Amino acid sequence: MSALSRRNVLRGGVVATTAGVVVPGAPTGGTAAAGDGTSFPPPPGPAMVGRGEPRYRSLASRGYNRRFVGSPEHVWVVGTTAHVVRAVQQAVDSGRRITVRSGGHGFENFVADPGVEVVVDMSAMTAVSYDPGRRAFAVEAGALLGEVYRRLYLGWGVTIPAGWCADVGVGGHVLGGGYGPLSRLMGLSVDHLYAVEVVVVDRGGRARSVVATREPADPHRDLWWAHTGGGGGSFGIVTRYWFRTPGAQGDDPSGLLPAPPSGVLSFSLSWDWQQLDRTSFARLVRNHGAWAEQHSAPDSPYLALYSELALTRRPSGTVLMIGQVAADSGAERMLDEHIAAINRGVRVQPVRTVRNQSWLAAALAGSPGDPGPVYRLKVKSGYLRRRFTDRQIDVLHHHLTRSDYDHPGGSVSLYTHGGKVNTVAPDATATPHRDASIKMFYVNGWEDPRDDARHIGWLRELYEDLYADTGGAPAAADGAFVNYPDTDLADPARNTGAPWQTLYFGANHHRLQRVKAKWDPRDVFHHALSVRRPTYVKG
């Protein structure tokens, strides 16, 4: 999402926050000639990199959260779906636990789990192409979002609405729904997902690849549906996605996905924490929530405006807001009206920075200030259909200003949500949160392992106090975001409210369990928060 929210950890604290066209049908091995006489180089891999090899450290420690560094027996570097099938089959035959990594931005230890013995690394599978047979754009699971944006836009003038962090891998991002600055205007990534290629393991232990589409007559459609918000690591290993907007007609690729505006207005605001008293803080948070509620409907005139309000700890110095207005005209007016509404009655004027950029430049730059995977992190999440209550705002102010905890790194970020996202039925995809007005990211970050308990404890106290009325976790009707996973939600000592499965998947959970039983009956793919088979299913 952003430097002021999801992944950007600043030294002073965490702020919760080739233009070439790839030719479709590139060969899966060896050098081959294209139709115009040019040659494709062979894809990388397969390479099984063990602990004693020089590449091992880079591959095994590629995760974002430095609390977790795995030590698998080996890491497979793969270049084709066939390579993935081979890696999975070998793991199944040898009885080794296997998992997958694409961009490496996971927040919990699902890949770095000590029980994981084999990791399939997708980072070499980065092709982006147009598939005329499916009238859809094919994107391999290891591609980073920045490259996806660049290739789709320069090649065909289109995009998919996905995350703001350009170095996030498409592989896991899409599985959680795929949300970003254009989503209010265009929906989630999965709202444009036409098909998915998955390596699965059947009841007999045979690994194979399956292509599942959203076509009503496709017998594999349930597998496609599970990958529209069911999270990663539950059903198989995704190797490729295909994207085409529902209802798009014709064979012209430029009309099969949405076109972004040519320009965006990127902005940031900062309020001096020392000047924000309790009343002004409450008014700021209340105003933001009211604006988000008022403009979360699909017909809002402000769908092109996206903002993130980062409620940082007072020692960080400032409360921050960043965002984009994705519009070729009227962007300045929308931004002025947004800022006026957010700051109405607040006795502190923010410092404002605005920059006009081409859409592609903004997309490739990503969220500002991301220093990379160097911090130890704990994250939590939640959605809101209605703004925070006055009691909850008081809780936020207390934990962000309390003097018995001096670390500047913790924050709570509130992202404007809704718009076109809320036009899709909760069961049309596996992403159920289709009536939210705000999406939230709670984070703390630090460097010293000796401080783990203290910093994790602060975030837990804030979260559980905030949701004291609903058992220490969000209300079931609001829910949480599966791509900001939090194993505390599965701990009955920390969450006495809605089950974690309900928070992440809502009423879709039982359907996801049936897909799990059908497509991964041996539970080859699992982690602490993965979908599990219903208890009544044998096998």
Coordinates of C-alpha atoms in Angstrom, one line a residue:
M1 CA 0.0 0.0 0.0
S2 CA 2.2 2.8 1.1
A3 CA 5.2 4.3 2.9
L4 CA 2.7 5.8 5.3
S5 CA 1.0 2.6 5.9
R6 CA 1.5 -1.0 5.0
R7 CA 5.2 -1.8 4.4
N8 CA 7.2 1.3 5.0
V9 CA 9.3 1.2 8.0
L10 CA 11.3 4.3 8.6
R11 CA 14.3 4.4 10.9
G12 CA 12.4 6.8 13.2
G13 CA 9.4 4.4 13.3
V14 CA 7.1 2.3 11.2
V15 CA 4.5 4.2 9.2
A16 CA 1.5 2.0 8.7
T17 CA 1.7 2.3 5.5
T18 CA 12.1 -2.8 -20.2
A19 CA 9.1 -1.7 -21.9
G20 CA 9.2 -4.9 -24.0
V21 CA 6.1 -6.9 -24.7
V22 CA 6.5 -10.6 -23.9
V23 CA 5.4 -12.8 -26.7
P24 CA 2.7 -15.3 -25.7
G25 CA 3.5 -18.9 -25.9
A26 CA 7.2 -18.7 -25.0
P27 CA 8.7 -22.1 -24.9
T28 CA 9.1 -24.0 -21.6
G29 CA 12.5 -25.2 -22.2
G30 CA 15.5 -24.9 -24.6
T31 CA 15.9 -22.2 -27.3
A32 CA 13.1 -22.0 -29.8
A33 CA 12.2 -19.8 -32.7
A34 CA 9.3 -17.4 -32.7
G35 CA 7.1 -16.9 -35.7
D36 CA 9.3 -13.9 -36.8
G37 CA 12.5 -15.9 -36.7
T38 CA 13.7 -14.6 -33.4
S39 CA 14.7 -17.0 -30.6
F40 CA 13.6 -17.3 -27.1
P41 CA 16.3 -18.0 -24.5
P42 CA 15.6 -21.0 -22.3
P43 CA 13.8 -20.3 -19.0
P44 CA 15.9 -20.4 -15.8
G45 CA 15.9 -23.6 -13.8
P46 CA 15.0 -26.0 -12.6
A47 CA 17.6 -25.7 -10.0
M48 CA 17.5 -27.4 -6.6
V49 CA 19.6 -25.2 -4.4
G50 CA 20.7 -26.8 -1.1
R51 CA 22.1 -25.4 2.1
G52 CA 25.8 -25.6 1.1
E53 CA 25.4 -23.6 -2.2
P54 CA 26.2 -19.9 -2.6
R55 CA 22.7 -19.0 -3.8
Y56 CA 21.0 -20.6 -0.8
R57 CA 21.3 -17.7 1.6
S58 CA 19.7 -15.2 -0.8
L59 CA 16.9 -17.6 -1.7
A60 CA 16.1 -18.8 1.8
S61 CA 16.2 -15.3 3.4
R62 CA 14.2 -13.4 0.8
G63 CA 11.2 -12.7 3.1
Y64 CA 10.2 -9.2 4.1
N65 CA 9.6 -9.7 7.9
R66 CA 13.0 -10.1 9.5
R67 CA 11.5 -11.9 12.5
F68 CA 11.3 -15.0 10.3
V69 CA 14.2 -16.5 8.3
G70 CA 13.6 -20.0 7.1
S71 CA 16.1 -22.9 6.8
P72 CA 14.5 -25.3 4.2
E73 CA 16.5 -28.3 3.0
H74 CA 16.5 -26.8 -0.4
V75 CA 14.9 -24.1 -2.6
W76 CA 13.7 -24.8 -6.1
V77 CA 14.4 -22.1 -8.7
V78 CA 11.7 -22.7 -11.4
G79 CA 11.1 -21.2 -14.8
T80 CA 8.1 -23.1 -16.0
T81 CA 4.9 -24.7 -14.8
A82 CA 6.5 -28.1 -15.6
H83 CA 9.4 -27.3 -13.2
V84 CA 6.9 -26.6 -10.5
V85 CA 5.1 -29.9 -11.1
R86 CA 8.5 -31.7 -10.8
A87 CA 9.3 -29.9 -7.6
V88 CA 6.0 -30.7 -6.0
Q89 CA 6.0 -34.3 -7.1
Q90 CA 9.5 -34.8 -5.6
A91 CA 8.4 -33.3 -2.3
V92 CA 5.3 -35.5 -2.2
D93 CA 7.2 -38.6 -3.1
S94 CA 9.8 -38.0 -0.4
G95 CA 7.3 -36.9 2.3
R96 CA 8.7 -33.4 2.6
R97 CA 6.6 -30.3 3.5
I98 CA 6.5 -27.8 0.6
T99 CA 5.5 -24.2 0.2
V100 CA 5.9 -21.4 -2.3
R101 CA 7.3 -17.8 -2.4
S102 CA 6.7 -15.3 -5.1
G103 CA 7.4 -11.6 -4.1
G104 CA 8.4 -12.5 -0.6
H105 CA 6.2 -9.9 1.2
G106 CA 4.5 -12.3 3.6
F107 CA 4.1 -11.0 7.2
E108 CA 3.8 -14.3 9.1
N109 CA 6.2 -17.3 9.0
F110 CA 4.2 -19.3 6.5
V111 CA 7.2 -19.8 4.3
A112 CA 9.9 -19.5 7.0
D113 CA 8.1 -22.0 9.2
P114 CA 10.7 -24.4 10.7
G115 CA 8.6 -27.3 9.5
V116 CA 8.9 -26.3 5.8
E117 CA 11.6 -28.4 4.1
V118 CA 11.1 -27.3 0.4
V119 CA 10.4 -23.9 -1.0
V120 CA 9.5 -23.3 -4.6
D121 CA 10.8 -19.8 -5.5
M122 CA 8.7 -18.2 -8.3
S123 CA 10.9 -15.1 -8.8
A124 CA 12.2 -16.2 -12.2
M125 CA 8.7 -16.6 -13.6
T126 CA 7.9 -13.0 -14.6
A127 CA 6.4 -13.1 -18.1
V128 CA 3.5 -10.8 -19.0
S129 CA 1.8 -11.4 -22.3
Y130 CA -1.4 -11.3 -24.3
D131 CA -3.0 -14.7 -24.9
P132 CA -5.3 -14.4 -28.0
G133 CA -6.7 -17.9 -27.4
R134 CA -8.2 -16.8 -24.1
R135 CA -8.6 -13.1 -25.0
A136 CA -6.8 -12.4 -21.8
F137 CA -3.5 -11.1 -20.4
A138 CA -1.3 -13.9 -18.9
V139 CA 0.9 -12.9 -15.9
E140 CA 3.3 -15.4 -14.3
A141 CA 3.1 -15.6 -10.6
G142 CA 6.7 -14.3 -10.0
A143 CA 6.1 -11.0 -11.7
L144 CA 6.4 -7.9 -9.6
L145 CA 3.5 -5.4 -9.7
G146 CA 5.7 -2.7 -11.1
E147 CA 6.6 -4.8 -14.1
V148 CA 3.0 -5.9 -14.6
Y149 CA 2.0 -2.2 -14.7
R150 CA 4.8 -1.3 -17.1
R151 CA 4.3 -4.1 -19.5
L152 CA 0.5 -3.9 -19.7
Y153 CA 0.5 -0.1 -20.0
L154 CA 3.3 0.3 -22.6
G155 CA 2.2 -2.7 -24.6
W156 CA -1.6 -2.2 -24.7
G157 CA -2.5 0.9 -22.6
V158 CA -4.3 -1.1 -19.9
T159 CA -3.8 -2.1 -16.3
I160 CA -5.2 -4.1 -13.4
P161 CA -6.2 -2.4 -10.1
A162 CA -3.6 -3.8 -7.7
G163 CA -1.3 -2.6 -4.9
W164 CA 0.8 0.5 -4.5
C165 CA 4.1 -1.3 -3.6
A166 CA 5.7 -1.9 -7.0
D167 CA 8.0 -4.6 -5.6
V168 CA 5.2 -6.9 -4.3
G169 CA 4.8 -10.1 -6.3
V170 CA 1.6 -10.7 -8.1
G171 CA 1.6 -14.3 -6.9
G172 CA 0.3 -13.9 -3.4
H173 CA -1.1 -10.4 -3.8
V174 CA -3.9 -11.5 -6.1
L175 CA -4.8 -14.5 -3.9
G176 CA -5.9 -12.1 -1.2
G177 CA -8.1 -10.0 -3.6
G178 CA -5.6 -7.4 -4.8
Y179 CA -6.3 -3.9 -3.7
G180 CA -4.7 -0.5 -4.4
P181 CA -5.1 3.1 -5.4
L182 CA -7.3 2.4 -8.4
S183 CA -9.6 -0.1 -6.7
R184 CA -12.3 2.4 -5.8
L185 CA -12.4 3.3 -9.4
M186 CA -12.0 -0.2 -11.0
G187 CA -12.6 -2.8 -8.3
L188 CA -10.2 -5.5 -7.0
S189 CA -7.6 -7.4 -9.0
V190 CA -9.7 -10.5 -8.7
D191 CA -12.7 -8.7 -10.2
H192 CA -10.8 -8.9 -13.5
L193 CA -9.4 -12.4 -13.0
Y194 CA -10.4 -14.7 -15.9
A195 CA -8.3 -17.8 -15.2
V196 CA -5.6 -19.3 -13.0
E197 CA -3.1 -22.1 -13.6
V198 CA -2.5 -24.1 -10.4
V199 CA -0.2 -27.1 -9.6
V200 CA -2.3 -29.4 -7.4
V201 CA -1.9 -32.8 -5.9
D202 CA -4.6 -35.4 -6.2
R203 CA -5.7 -38.0 -3.6
G204 CA -3.2 -40.5 -5.1
G205 CA -0.3 -38.2 -4.7
R206 CA 0.1 -37.1 -8.3
A207 CA 1.1 -33.6 -9.0
R208 CA -0.3 -31.9 -12.1
S209 CA -1.3 -28.5 -13.4
V210 CA -4.8 -27.3 -13.9
V211 CA -6.2 -24.2 -15.7
A212 CA -9.4 -23.1 -14.1
T213 CA -11.5 -20.2 -15.5
R214 CA -14.6 -18.2 -14.5
E215 CA -16.6 -19.7 -17.3
P216 CA -19.9 -21.1 -15.9
A217 CA -19.5 -24.3 -17.8
D218 CA -15.9 -24.9 -16.6
P219 CA -15.8 -28.0 -14.4
H220 CA -12.8 -26.4 -12.6
R221 CA -14.5 -23.2 -11.9
D222 CA -14.5 -23.8 -8.2
L223 CA -10.7 -23.8 -8.2
W224 CA -10.7 -20.4 -10.0
W225 CA -13.2 -19.0 -7.4
A226 CA -11.1 -20.2 -4.4
H227 CA -8.2 -18.1 -5.8
T228 CA -10.2 -14.9 -5.8
G229 CA -9.6 -14.2 -2.2
G230 CA -9.1 -17.5 -0.5
G231 CA -5.5 -16.6 0.3
G232 CA -2.2 -18.4 -0.6
G233 CA -0.9 -21.7 0.5
S234 CA -4.2 -23.6 0.7
F235 CA -5.0 -25.3 -2.6
G236 CA -1.8 -25.5 -4.7
I237 CA 0.9 -23.4 -6.3
V238 CA -0.3 -20.8 -8.7
T239 CA 2.0 -20.4 -11.7
R240 CA 0.0 -18.1 -14.0
Y241 CA -3.0 -15.7 -14.0
W242 CA -5.1 -14.5 -16.9
F243 CA -6.9 -11.2 -16.6
R244 CA -9.9 -9.9 -18.6
T245 CA -12.6 -7.6 -17.4
P246 CA -16.0 -9.3 -17.2
G247 CA -18.2 -8.2 -20.2
A248 CA -15.3 -7.0 -22.3
Q249 CA -16.0 -7.7 -25.9
G250 CA -13.9 -8.1 -29.1
D251 CA -10.4 -9.2 -29.9
D252 CA -8.6 -5.8 -29.4
P253 CA -6.4 -6.3 -26.3
S254 CA -6.7 -2.6 -25.5
G255 CA -10.4 -3.0 -24.7
L256 CA -10.1 -6.1 -22.5
L257 CA -8.8 -4.4 -19.3
P258 CA -9.4 -0.9 -17.9
A259 CA -7.2 2.0 -19.1
P260 CA -5.7 4.1 -16.3
P261 CA -5.7 7.9 -16.6
S262 CA -2.7 9.5 -18.3
G263 CA -1.9 11.4 -15.2
V264 CA -2.4 11.3 -11.4
L265 CA -2.1 13.9 -8.6
S266 CA 0.0 12.4 -5.9
F267 CA -0.2 14.1 -2.5
S268 CA 1.0 14.0 1.1
L269 CA -0.1 15.9 4.2
S270 CA 1.5 16.0 7.6
W271 CA 0.1 17.3 10.9
D272 CA 2.5 18.3 13.7
W273 CA 1.7 15.9 16.6
Q274 CA 2.8 18.4 19.2
Q275 CA 0.0 20.7 18.1
L276 CA -2.7 18.0 18.0
D277 CA -4.5 17.8 21.3
R278 CA -7.0 15.1 22.1
T279 CA -9.9 17.1 20.6
S280 CA -8.2 17.8 17.3
F281 CA -7.0 14.2 17.0
A282 CA -10.5 12.9 17.5
R283 CA -11.9 15.4 15.1
L284 CA -9.4 14.4 12.4
V285 CA -10.1 10.7 12.8
R286 CA -13.9 11.3 12.9
N287 CA -13.8 13.5 9.8
H288 CA -11.8 10.9 7.8
G289 CA -14.3 8.2 8.8
A290 CA -17.3 10.3 7.9
W291 CA -15.8 11.1 4.5
A292 CA -15.0 7.5 3.8
E293 CA -18.5 6.4 4.7
Q294 CA -20.1 9.1 2.6
H295 CA -18.0 8.3 -0.5
S296 CA -17.8 4.5 -0.4
A297 CA -20.8 4.0 -2.6
P298 CA -20.2 3.0 -6.3
D299 CA -21.7 6.2 -7.5
S300 CA -19.6 8.6 -5.5
P301 CA -18.1 11.4 -7.5
Y302 CA -14.8 10.8 -5.7
L303 CA -14.0 7.3 -6.8
A304 CA -10.8 8.5 -8.4
L305 CA -9.5 9.8 -5.0
Y306 CA -7.7 7.4 -2.7
S307 CA -6.1 8.3 0.6
E308 CA -4.4 6.7 3.5
L309 CA -4.4 8.3 6.9
A310 CA -1.5 7.0 9.0
L311 CA -2.1 7.6 12.7
T312 CA 1.5 7.3 13.9
R313 CA 2.8 7.4 17.5
R314 CA 3.4 10.8 18.9
P315 CA 7.2 10.3 19.1
S316 CA 7.3 10.0 15.3
G317 CA 6.6 13.7 15.1
T318 CA 3.7 13.8 12.6
V319 CA 0.4 12.3 11.7
L320 CA 0.5 11.6 7.9
M321 CA -1.8 11.2 5.0
I322 CA -0.9 10.3 1.4
G323 CA -2.9 9.4 -1.7
Q324 CA -3.5 9.8 -5.3
V325 CA -6.2 11.3 -7.5
A326 CA -6.4 9.3 -10.7
A327 CA -8.1 11.8 -13.0
D328 CA -7.1 13.7 -16.1
S329 CA -9.3 16.6 -15.1
G330 CA -10.8 17.9 -11.9
A331 CA -8.1 16.3 -9.7
E332 CA -7.1 19.5 -7.9
R333 CA -10.7 20.3 -7.1
M334 CA -11.3 16.8 -5.7
L335 CA -8.2 17.0 -3.6
D336 CA -9.0 20.5 -2.2
E337 CA -12.5 19.3 -1.2
H338 CA -11.1 16.1 0.4
I339 CA -8.6 18.0 2.5
A340 CA -11.1 20.6 3.5
A341 CA -13.5 17.8 4.7
I342 CA -10.8 15.9 6.6
N343 CA -9.4 19.0 8.3
R344 CA -12.8 20.7 9.1
G345 CA -12.7 21.9 12.8
V346 CA -9.1 20.6 13.3
R347 CA -7.1 23.4 14.9
V348 CA -3.9 22.4 13.1
Q349 CA -3.2 23.1 9.4
P350 CA -1.3 20.3 7.6
V351 CA 1.8 20.8 5.5
R352 CA 0.7 19.8 2.0
T353 CA 2.9 18.5 -0.9
V354 CA 1.4 17.8 -4.3
R355 CA 3.0 16.4 -7.4
N356 CA 1.6 15.9 -10.9
Q357 CA 2.9 12.7 -12.5
S358 CA 2.1 10.5 -15.4
W359 CA 0.2 7.5 -14.2
L360 CA 3.0 5.1 -15.2
A361 CA 5.6 7.1 -13.4
A362 CA 3.5 7.1 -10.2
A363 CA 2.8 3.4 -10.5
L364 CA 6.5 2.5 -11.0
A365 CA 7.6 4.8 -8.2
G366 CA 5.2 3.0 -5.9
S367 CA 4.7 4.1 -2.3
P368 CA 7.4 6.6 -1.2
G369 CA 10.2 5.8 1.1
D370 CA 10.1 2.0 1.3
P371 CA 13.6 1.0 2.7
G372 CA 13.3 -2.7 2.0
P373 CA 13.1 -5.8 4.2
V374 CA 15.2 -4.8 7.1
Y375 CA 12.8 -4.7 10.1
R376 CA 11.1 -7.1 12.4
L377 CA 7.3 -6.7 12.1
K378 CA 4.0 -7.5 13.6
V379 CA 0.9 -6.6 11.7
K380 CA -2.9 -6.8 12.2
S381 CA -5.9 -5.7 10.0
G382 CA -9.5 -4.9 10.0
Y383 CA -12.3 -3.4 7.9
L384 CA -14.9 -0.9 8.9
R385 CA -18.4 -0.4 7.5
R386 CA -18.9 2.5 9.9
R387 CA -16.3 4.9 11.3
F388 CA -14.7 4.3 14.7
T389 CA -16.8 5.0 17.8
D390 CA -15.7 7.8 20.2
R391 CA -14.6 5.1 22.6
Q392 CA -12.4 3.6 20.0
I393 CA -10.9 7.0 19.0
D394 CA -10.0 7.5 22.7
V395 CA -8.3 4.1 22.7
L396 CA -6.3 5.0 19.6
H397 CA -5.2 8.3 21.1
H398 CA -4.2 6.7 24.4
H399 CA -2.0 4.0 22.8
L400 CA -0.4 6.4 20.3
T401 CA 0.5 9.0 23.0
R402 CA 1.1 6.9 26.1
S403 CA 4.3 7.8 27.9
D404 CA 5.2 4.4 29.3
Y405 CA 6.1 3.2 25.8
D406 CA 8.6 5.4 23.9
H407 CA 9.1 3.5 20.6
P408 CA 8.0 5.7 17.6
G409 CA 7.4 2.8 15.2
G410 CA 3.8 1.7 15.7
S411 CA 0.9 3.1 13.7
V412 CA -2.7 2.5 12.5
S413 CA -3.4 3.3 8.9
L414 CA -6.9 3.9 7.5
Y415 CA -7.4 3.4 3.7
T416 CA -10.4 4.7 1.9
H417 CA -12.3 1.7 0.5
G418 CA -15.4 0.8 -1.4
G419 CA -16.5 2.3 -4.6
K420 CA -16.5 -0.2 -7.4
V421 CA -15.2 -2.8 -4.9
N422 CA -18.7 -2.7 -3.4
T423 CA -20.5 -3.5 -6.6
V424 CA -19.6 -7.2 -6.5
A425 CA -21.6 -9.7 -4.4
P426 CA -19.9 -11.2 -1.4
D427 CA -20.0 -14.7 -2.8
A428 CA -19.2 -13.9 -6.4
T429 CA -15.6 -14.1 -5.4
A430 CA -13.9 -15.6 -2.3
T431 CA -13.4 -12.0 -1.1
P432 CA -16.4 -11.3 1.1
H433 CA -15.8 -7.7 2.3
R434 CA -17.9 -5.9 -0.2
D435 CA -19.6 -3.3 2.0
A436 CA -16.6 -1.7 3.8
S437 CA -15.8 2.0 3.7
I438 CA -12.4 1.7 5.4
K439 CA -9.6 -0.9 5.3
M440 CA -7.1 -0.8 8.2
F441 CA -3.5 -1.8 8.7
Y442 CA -2.0 -2.0 12.2
V443 CA 1.8 -2.4 12.3
N444 CA 4.8 -2.1 14.6
G445 CA 8.4 -2.5 13.4
W446 CA 11.8 -2.6 15.2
E447 CA 15.3 -4.0 14.7
D448 CA 16.5 -5.7 17.9
P449 CA 15.2 -9.3 18.5
R450 CA 15.5 -8.7 22.2
D451 CA 12.7 -6.2 21.9
D452 CA 10.2 -8.6 20.3
A453 CA 7.9 -9.1 23.3
R454 CA 7.7 -5.4 24.1
H455 CA 6.8 -4.2 20.6
I456 CA 4.5 -7.1 19.8
G457 CA 2.8 -6.5 23.2
W458 CA 2.1 -2.8 22.5
L459 CA 0.4 -3.7 19.2
R460 CA -1.7 -6.4 20.9
E461 CA -2.8 -4.1 23.6
L462 CA -3.9 -1.4 21.2
Y463 CA -5.8 -3.9 19.0
E464 CA -7.5 -5.8 21.8
D465 CA -8.5 -2.6 23.6
L466 CA -9.8 -1.2 20.4
Y467 CA -12.0 -4.3 19.9
A468 CA -12.8 -5.0 23.5
D469 CA -16.5 -5.0 22.8
T470 CA -16.1 -7.8 20.2
G471 CA -13.8 -10.2 22.0
G472 CA -10.4 -8.5 21.1
A473 CA -10.9 -8.8 17.3
P474 CA -13.0 -7.0 14.7
A475 CA -16.7 -7.7 14.6
A476 CA -17.6 -10.6 12.4
A477 CA -19.6 -8.3 10.1
D478 CA -16.6 -6.1 9.5
G479 CA -13.8 -8.8 9.2
A480 CA -10.1 -8.7 8.5
F481 CA -7.8 -8.9 5.5
V482 CA -6.2 -12.3 4.7
N483 CA -3.1 -10.7 3.1
Y484 CA -2.2 -9.0 6.4
P485 CA -2.3 -12.3 8.3
D486 CA -2.2 -12.3 12.0
T487 CA -1.9 -15.7 13.8
D488 CA -3.2 -14.0 17.1
L489 CA -6.7 -14.2 15.6
A490 CA -6.4 -18.0 15.8
D491 CA -5.4 -17.9 19.5
P492 CA -8.4 -18.3 21.8
A493 CA -6.5 -16.5 24.5
R494 CA -6.3 -13.4 22.3
N495 CA -9.5 -13.6 20.3
T496 CA -12.7 -14.6 22.1
G497 CA -14.9 -13.1 19.4
A498 CA -15.5 -14.2 15.8
P499 CA -13.4 -17.2 14.5
W500 CA -10.5 -16.2 12.4
Q501 CA -12.0 -18.1 9.4
T502 CA -15.1 -15.9 9.6
L503 CA -13.1 -12.7 9.9
Y504 CA -11.1 -13.5 6.8
F505 CA -13.6 -15.4 4.6
G506 CA -17.0 -14.6 6.1
A507 CA -19.8 -16.9 4.8
N508 CA -17.4 -18.1 2.0
H509 CA -15.4 -20.2 4.4
H510 CA -17.4 -23.4 4.1
R511 CA -17.3 -23.3 0.3
L512 CA -13.6 -22.8 0.5
Q513 CA -13.3 -25.9 2.7
R514 CA -15.2 -27.9 0.0
V515 CA -12.7 -26.7 -2.6
K516 CA -9.9 -27.6 -0.4
A517 CA -11.2 -31.2 0.1
K518 CA -11.6 -31.6 -3.6
W519 CA -8.3 -30.1 -4.9
D520 CA -5.9 -30.8 -2.0
P521 CA -7.3 -33.9 -0.3
R522 CA -3.9 -34.8 1.2
D523 CA -3.4 -31.3 2.7
V524 CA -0.1 -30.9 1.0
F525 CA -0.4 -27.1 1.1
H526 CA -1.0 -25.7 4.5
H527 CA 0.1 -23.2 7.1
A528 CA -1.2 -21.7 10.4
L529 CA -4.0 -19.8 8.7
S530 CA -4.7 -21.9 5.6
V531 CA -8.1 -23.2 4.7
R532 CA -8.6 -26.8 6.0
R533 CA -10.9 -29.5 4.9
P534 CA -14.2 -29.9 6.7
T535 CA -13.9 -32.3 9.6
Y536 CA -16.4 -34.7 8.1
V537 CA -14.3 -35.2 5.0
K538 CA -12.3 -38.5 5.1
G539 CA -9.2 -39.3 3.1

